[in-house]
Coordinates of C-alpha atoms in Angstrom, one line a residue:
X124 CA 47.1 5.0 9.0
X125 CA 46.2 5.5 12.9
X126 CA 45.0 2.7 14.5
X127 CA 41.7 3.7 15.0
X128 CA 41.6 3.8 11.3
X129 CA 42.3 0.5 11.0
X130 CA 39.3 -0.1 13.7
X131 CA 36.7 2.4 11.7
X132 CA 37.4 0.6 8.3
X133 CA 37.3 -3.0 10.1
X134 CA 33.7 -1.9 11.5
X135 CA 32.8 -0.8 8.2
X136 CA 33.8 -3.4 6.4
X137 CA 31.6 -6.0 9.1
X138 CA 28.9 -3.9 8.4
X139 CA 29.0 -4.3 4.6
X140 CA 29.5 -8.2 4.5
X141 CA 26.9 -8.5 7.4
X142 CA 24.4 -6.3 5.2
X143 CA 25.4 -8.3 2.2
X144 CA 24.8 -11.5 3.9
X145 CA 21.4 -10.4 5.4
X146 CA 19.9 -9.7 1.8
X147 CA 21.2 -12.9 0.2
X148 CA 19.1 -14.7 2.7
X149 CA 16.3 -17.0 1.1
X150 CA 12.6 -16.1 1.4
X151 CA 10.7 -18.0 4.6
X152 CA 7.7 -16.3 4.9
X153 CA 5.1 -15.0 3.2
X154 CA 1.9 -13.9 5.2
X155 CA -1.3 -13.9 2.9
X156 CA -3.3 -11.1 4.1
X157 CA -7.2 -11.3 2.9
X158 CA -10.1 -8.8 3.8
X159 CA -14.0 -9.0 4.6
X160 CA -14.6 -8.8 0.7
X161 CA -17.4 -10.9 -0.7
X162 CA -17.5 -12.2 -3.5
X163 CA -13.0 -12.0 -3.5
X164 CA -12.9 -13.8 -0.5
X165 CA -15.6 -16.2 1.7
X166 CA -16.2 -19.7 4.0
X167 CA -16.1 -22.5 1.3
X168 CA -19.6 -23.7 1.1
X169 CA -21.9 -26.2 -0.6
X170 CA -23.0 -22.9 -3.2
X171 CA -19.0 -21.8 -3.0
X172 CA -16.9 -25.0 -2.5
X173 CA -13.9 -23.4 -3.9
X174 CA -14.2 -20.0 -1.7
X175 CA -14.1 -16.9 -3.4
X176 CA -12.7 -15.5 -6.5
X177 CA -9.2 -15.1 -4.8
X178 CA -9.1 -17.9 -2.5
X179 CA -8.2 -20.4 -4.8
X180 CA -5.7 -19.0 -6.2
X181 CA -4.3 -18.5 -2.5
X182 CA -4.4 -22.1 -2.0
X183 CA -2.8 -22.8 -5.3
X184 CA 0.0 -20.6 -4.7
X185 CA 0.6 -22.2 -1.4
X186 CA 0.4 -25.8 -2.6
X187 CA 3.1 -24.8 -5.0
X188 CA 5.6 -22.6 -3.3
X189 CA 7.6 -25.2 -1.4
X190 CA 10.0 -24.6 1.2
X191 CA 8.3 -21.5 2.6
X192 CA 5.9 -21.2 5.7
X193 CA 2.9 -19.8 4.6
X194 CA 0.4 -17.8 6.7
X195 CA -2.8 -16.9 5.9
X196 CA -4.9 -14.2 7.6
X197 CA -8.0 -12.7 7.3
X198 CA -8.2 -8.3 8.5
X199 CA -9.8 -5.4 8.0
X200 CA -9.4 -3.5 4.8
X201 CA -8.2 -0.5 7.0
X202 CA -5.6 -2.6 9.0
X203 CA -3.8 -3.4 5.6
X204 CA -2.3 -0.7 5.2
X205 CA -1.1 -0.6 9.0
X206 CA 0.9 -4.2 8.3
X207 CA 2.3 -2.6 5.1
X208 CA 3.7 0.4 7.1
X209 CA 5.1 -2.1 9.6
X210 CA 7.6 -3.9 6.5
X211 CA 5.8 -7.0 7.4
X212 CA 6.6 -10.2 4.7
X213 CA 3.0 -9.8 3.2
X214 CA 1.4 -10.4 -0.3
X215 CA -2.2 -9.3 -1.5
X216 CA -3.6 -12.4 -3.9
X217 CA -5.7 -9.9 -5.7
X218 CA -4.6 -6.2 -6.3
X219 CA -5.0 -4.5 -9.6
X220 CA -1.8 -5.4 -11.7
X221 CA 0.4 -2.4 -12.4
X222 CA 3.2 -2.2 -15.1
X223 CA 5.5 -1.3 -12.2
X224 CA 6.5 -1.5 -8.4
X225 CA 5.0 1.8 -6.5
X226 CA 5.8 2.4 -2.6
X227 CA 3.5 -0.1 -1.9
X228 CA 3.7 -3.3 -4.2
X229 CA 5.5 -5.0 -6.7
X230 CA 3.5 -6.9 -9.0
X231 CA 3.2 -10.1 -10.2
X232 CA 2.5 -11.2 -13.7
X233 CA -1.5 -10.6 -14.4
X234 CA -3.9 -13.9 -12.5
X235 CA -6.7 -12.3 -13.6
X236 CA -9.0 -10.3 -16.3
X237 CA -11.6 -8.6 -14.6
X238 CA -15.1 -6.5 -16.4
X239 CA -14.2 -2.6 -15.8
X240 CA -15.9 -0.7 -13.0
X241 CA -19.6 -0.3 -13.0
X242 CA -22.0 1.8 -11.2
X243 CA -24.4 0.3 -8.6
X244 CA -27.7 1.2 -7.7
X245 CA -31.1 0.6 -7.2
X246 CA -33.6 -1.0 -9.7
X247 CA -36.0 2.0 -9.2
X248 CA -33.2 4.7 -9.5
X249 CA -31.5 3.7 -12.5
X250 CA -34.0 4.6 -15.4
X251 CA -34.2 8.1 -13.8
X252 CA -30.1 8.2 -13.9
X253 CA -29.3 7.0 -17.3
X254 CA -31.9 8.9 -18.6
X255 CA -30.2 12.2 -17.4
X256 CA -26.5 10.5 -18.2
X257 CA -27.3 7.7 -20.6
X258 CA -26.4 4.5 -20.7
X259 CA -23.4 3.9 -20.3
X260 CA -23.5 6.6 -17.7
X261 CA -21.5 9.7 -18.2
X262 CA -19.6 9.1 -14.6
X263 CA -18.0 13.0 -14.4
X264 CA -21.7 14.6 -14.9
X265 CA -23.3 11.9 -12.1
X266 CA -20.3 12.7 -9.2
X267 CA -21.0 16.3 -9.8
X268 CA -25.1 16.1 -9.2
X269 CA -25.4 17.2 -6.0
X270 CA -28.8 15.5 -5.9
X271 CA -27.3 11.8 -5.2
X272 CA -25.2 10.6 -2.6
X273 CA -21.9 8.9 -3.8
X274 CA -20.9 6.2 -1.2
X275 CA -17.1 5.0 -1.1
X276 CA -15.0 2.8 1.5
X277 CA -12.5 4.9 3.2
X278 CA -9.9 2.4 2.4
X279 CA -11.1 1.1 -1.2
X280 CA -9.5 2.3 -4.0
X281 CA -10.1 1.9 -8.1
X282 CA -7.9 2.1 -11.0
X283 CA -6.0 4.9 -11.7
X284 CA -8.6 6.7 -14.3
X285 CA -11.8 6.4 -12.3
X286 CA -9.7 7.3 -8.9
X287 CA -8.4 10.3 -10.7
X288 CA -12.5 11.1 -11.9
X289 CA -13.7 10.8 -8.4
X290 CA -10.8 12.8 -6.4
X291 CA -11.0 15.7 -8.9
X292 CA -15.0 15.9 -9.1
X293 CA -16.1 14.7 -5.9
X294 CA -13.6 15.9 -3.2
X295 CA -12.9 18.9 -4.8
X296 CA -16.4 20.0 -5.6
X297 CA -18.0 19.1 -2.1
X298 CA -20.9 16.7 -4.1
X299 CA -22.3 14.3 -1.5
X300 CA -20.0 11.4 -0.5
X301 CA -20.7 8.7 2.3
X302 CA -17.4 7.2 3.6
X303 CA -16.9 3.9 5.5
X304 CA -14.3 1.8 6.2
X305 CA -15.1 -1.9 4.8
X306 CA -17.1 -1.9 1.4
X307 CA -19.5 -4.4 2.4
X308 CA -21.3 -1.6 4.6
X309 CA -21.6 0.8 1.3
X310 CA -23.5 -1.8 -0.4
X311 CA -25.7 -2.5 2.4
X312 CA -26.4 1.7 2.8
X313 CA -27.0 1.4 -0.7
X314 CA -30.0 -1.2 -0.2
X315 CA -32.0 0.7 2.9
X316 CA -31.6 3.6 0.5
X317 CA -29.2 5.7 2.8
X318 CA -27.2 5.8 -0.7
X319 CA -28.0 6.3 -3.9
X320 CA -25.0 4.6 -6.1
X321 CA -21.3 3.3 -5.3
X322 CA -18.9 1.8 -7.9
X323 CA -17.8 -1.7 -8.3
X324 CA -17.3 -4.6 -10.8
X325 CA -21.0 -5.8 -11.9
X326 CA -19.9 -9.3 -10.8
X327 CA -21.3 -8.3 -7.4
X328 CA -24.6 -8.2 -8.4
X329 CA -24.3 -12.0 -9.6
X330 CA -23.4 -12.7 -5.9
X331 CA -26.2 -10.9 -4.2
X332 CA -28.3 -13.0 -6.4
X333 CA -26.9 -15.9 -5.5
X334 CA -26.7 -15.2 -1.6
X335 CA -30.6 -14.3 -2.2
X336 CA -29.8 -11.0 -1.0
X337 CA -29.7 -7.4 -2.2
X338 CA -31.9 -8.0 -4.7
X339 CA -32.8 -4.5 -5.0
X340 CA -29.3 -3.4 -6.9
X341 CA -28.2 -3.2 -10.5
X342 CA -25.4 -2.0 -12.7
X343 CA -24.9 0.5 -15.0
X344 CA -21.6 0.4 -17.5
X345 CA -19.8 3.4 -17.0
X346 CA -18.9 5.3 -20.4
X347 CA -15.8 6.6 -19.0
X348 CA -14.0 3.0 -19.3
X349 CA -16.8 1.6 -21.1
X350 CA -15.5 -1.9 -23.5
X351 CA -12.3 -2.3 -21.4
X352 CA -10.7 -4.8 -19.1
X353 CA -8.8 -4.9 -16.0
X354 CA -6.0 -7.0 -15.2
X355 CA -5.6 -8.8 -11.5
X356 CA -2.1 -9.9 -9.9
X357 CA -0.2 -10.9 -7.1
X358 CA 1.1 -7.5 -4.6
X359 CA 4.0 -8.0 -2.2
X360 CA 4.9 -5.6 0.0
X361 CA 8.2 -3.1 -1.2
X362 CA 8.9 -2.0 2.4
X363 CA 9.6 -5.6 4.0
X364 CA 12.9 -6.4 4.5
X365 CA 15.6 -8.7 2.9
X366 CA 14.4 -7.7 -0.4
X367 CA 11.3 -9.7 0.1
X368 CA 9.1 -8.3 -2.7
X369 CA 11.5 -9.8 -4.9
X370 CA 12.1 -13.2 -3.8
X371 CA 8.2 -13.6 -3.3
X372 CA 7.5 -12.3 -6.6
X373 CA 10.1 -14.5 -8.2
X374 CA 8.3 -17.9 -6.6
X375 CA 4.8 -16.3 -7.7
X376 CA 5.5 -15.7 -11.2
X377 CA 6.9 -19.3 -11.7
X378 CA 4.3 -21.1 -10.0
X379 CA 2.0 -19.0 -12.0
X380 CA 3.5 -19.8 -15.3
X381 CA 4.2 -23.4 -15.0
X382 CA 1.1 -24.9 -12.7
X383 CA -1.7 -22.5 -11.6
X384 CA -2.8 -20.2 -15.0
X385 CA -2.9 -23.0 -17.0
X386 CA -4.7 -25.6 -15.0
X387 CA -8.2 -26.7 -15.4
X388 CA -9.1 -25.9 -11.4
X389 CA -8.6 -22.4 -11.3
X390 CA -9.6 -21.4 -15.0
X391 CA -12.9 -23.1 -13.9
X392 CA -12.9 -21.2 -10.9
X393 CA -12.3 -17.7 -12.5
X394 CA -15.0 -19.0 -15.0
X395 CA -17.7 -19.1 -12.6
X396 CA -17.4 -15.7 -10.9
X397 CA -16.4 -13.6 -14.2
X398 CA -18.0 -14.9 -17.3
X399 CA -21.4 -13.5 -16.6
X400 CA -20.0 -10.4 -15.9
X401 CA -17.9 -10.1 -18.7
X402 CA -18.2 -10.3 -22.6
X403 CA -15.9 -12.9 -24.5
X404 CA -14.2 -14.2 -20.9
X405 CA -12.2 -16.7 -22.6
X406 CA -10.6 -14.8 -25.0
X407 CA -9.7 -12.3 -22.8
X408 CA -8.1 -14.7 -20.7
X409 CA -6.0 -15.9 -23.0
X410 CA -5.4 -12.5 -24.3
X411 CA -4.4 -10.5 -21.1
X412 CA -3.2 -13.8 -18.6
X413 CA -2.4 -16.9 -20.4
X414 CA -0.7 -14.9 -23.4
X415 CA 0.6 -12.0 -21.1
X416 CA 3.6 -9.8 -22.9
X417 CA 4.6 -7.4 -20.7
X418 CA 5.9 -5.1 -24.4
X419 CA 2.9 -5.2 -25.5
X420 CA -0.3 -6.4 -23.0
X421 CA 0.9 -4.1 -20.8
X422 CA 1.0 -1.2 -22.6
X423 CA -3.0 -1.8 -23.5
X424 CA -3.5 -2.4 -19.8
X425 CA -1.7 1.4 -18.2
X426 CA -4.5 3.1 -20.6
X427 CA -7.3 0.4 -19.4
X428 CA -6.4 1.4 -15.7

């Protein structure tokens, strides 16, 4: 062989090990991104000393993931998206959990059992709406009155079936639909009556209530995914390097398993926010988190989502 053969298959050969050696390297960061989502994330308070519905599991993870620096930071919905793009080493404490990996996320075992999706208006506007689509609401017949304005955050996004409902009847149809870019701003459109109905879990309405404001909204059950439950979890980004989804994933799932599901702190926590919202919390807990098979729970949970 020439002897610039020698030098092409030495370079190739360094490249290999170098690229083997890169993704054997341990984990060292993981950057927990949270948004300007009430009730999921806020300031600990007197009324919220544990934070909101995700923050304690936040702290958990990071009080028992050793030997990693953990960052936490707090963006824009919007902006997100722009960190995932840039293969940064970030995890999202509460996404919908997801069978498998996508382009975005891989998925930790489920943290959470959330109500399904409601619709949210106004005290004086729901008898006149589930009287024309009963109660619960018929969600296909409501996105295609033209009469009420649909309001939906550019950047939020729901499970799979109710995603596939509004994309096929709203943007396809031209029915009214008020975009902004953090979800907060829907709901507050939704009060002054610039809206006339969004879609979210009816655990928001127990937070308004609490906060002493928005009193004006209620929830309707939607009959599209009426008596079903939604499963939260732990996403970490596919597109950062060094096979970081992985590793983080790995860490997760064990710290879930063996301190943070089962302990008294953040069942408590999970208890305060969800049980009014949601029938038989405890069993359902058990059911689709503490008793999680991912042969069997799983399957239930792709035709809940």
């Amino acid at each position: 062989m020439p002897k610039n053969g020698y030098f092409v298959l030495s370079l190739f050969i360094t490249y290999n090990v170098c690229a083997s050696e890169q993704e054997k390297q341990p984990l060292q960061e993981i950057i927990w991104l949270q948004s300007h989502t009430a009730p999921f994330h806020i300031a600990k308070s007197e009324r919220s000393p544990q934070g909101g519905l995700c923050d304690n599991l936040t702290e958990q993870l990071i009080n028992n993931i050793p030997g990693v620096k953990h960052t936490r930071l707090a963006v824009p919905q919007a902006r997100i998206h722009k960190y995932l793009a840039e293969g940064k080493n970030i995890c999202l404490p509460c996404t919908i959990y997801k069978n498998h990996s996508n382009q975005m996320f891989k998925y930790s075992n489920p943290t959470a059992v959330y109500p399904p999706f409601s619709v949210i208006t106004t005290k004086a506007l729901k008898p006149i709406l589930t009287k024309k689509y009963g109660n619960p609401i018929h969600l296909i017949s409501l996105l295609t009155d033209q009469n009420y304005i649909y309001g939906q955050a550019a950047t939020r996004r729901f499970s799979p079936n109710i995603n596939t409902i509004i994309n096929n009847r709203v943007l396809h149809i031209n029915a009214p639909l008020n975009l902004s870019n953090e979800n907060q701003t829907m709901t507050t459109q939704l009060n002054y009556g610039f809206l006339d109905y969004v879609i979210d879990y009816p655990f928001m309405i127990n937070y308004f209530k609490q906060q002493n404001k928005f009193n004006n909204l209620v929830s309707i059950p939607i009959e599209e995914n009426y008596n079903t439950v939604i499963q939260g979890a732990v996403g970490c980004a596919v597109n950062a390097p060094n096979n970081f989804a992985e590793q983080a994933i790995n860490k997760i799932n064990f710290a879930l398993k063996n301190k943070i599901l089962q302990s008294y702190e953040y069942q408590h926590t999970q208890y305060d926010w969800l049980n009014n919202g949601t029938n038989n919390f405890r069993q359902h807990y058990s059911d689709y988190v503490l008793n999680f098979n991912s042969h069997t729970t799983a399957a239930q949970a792709s035709i809940v989502r």
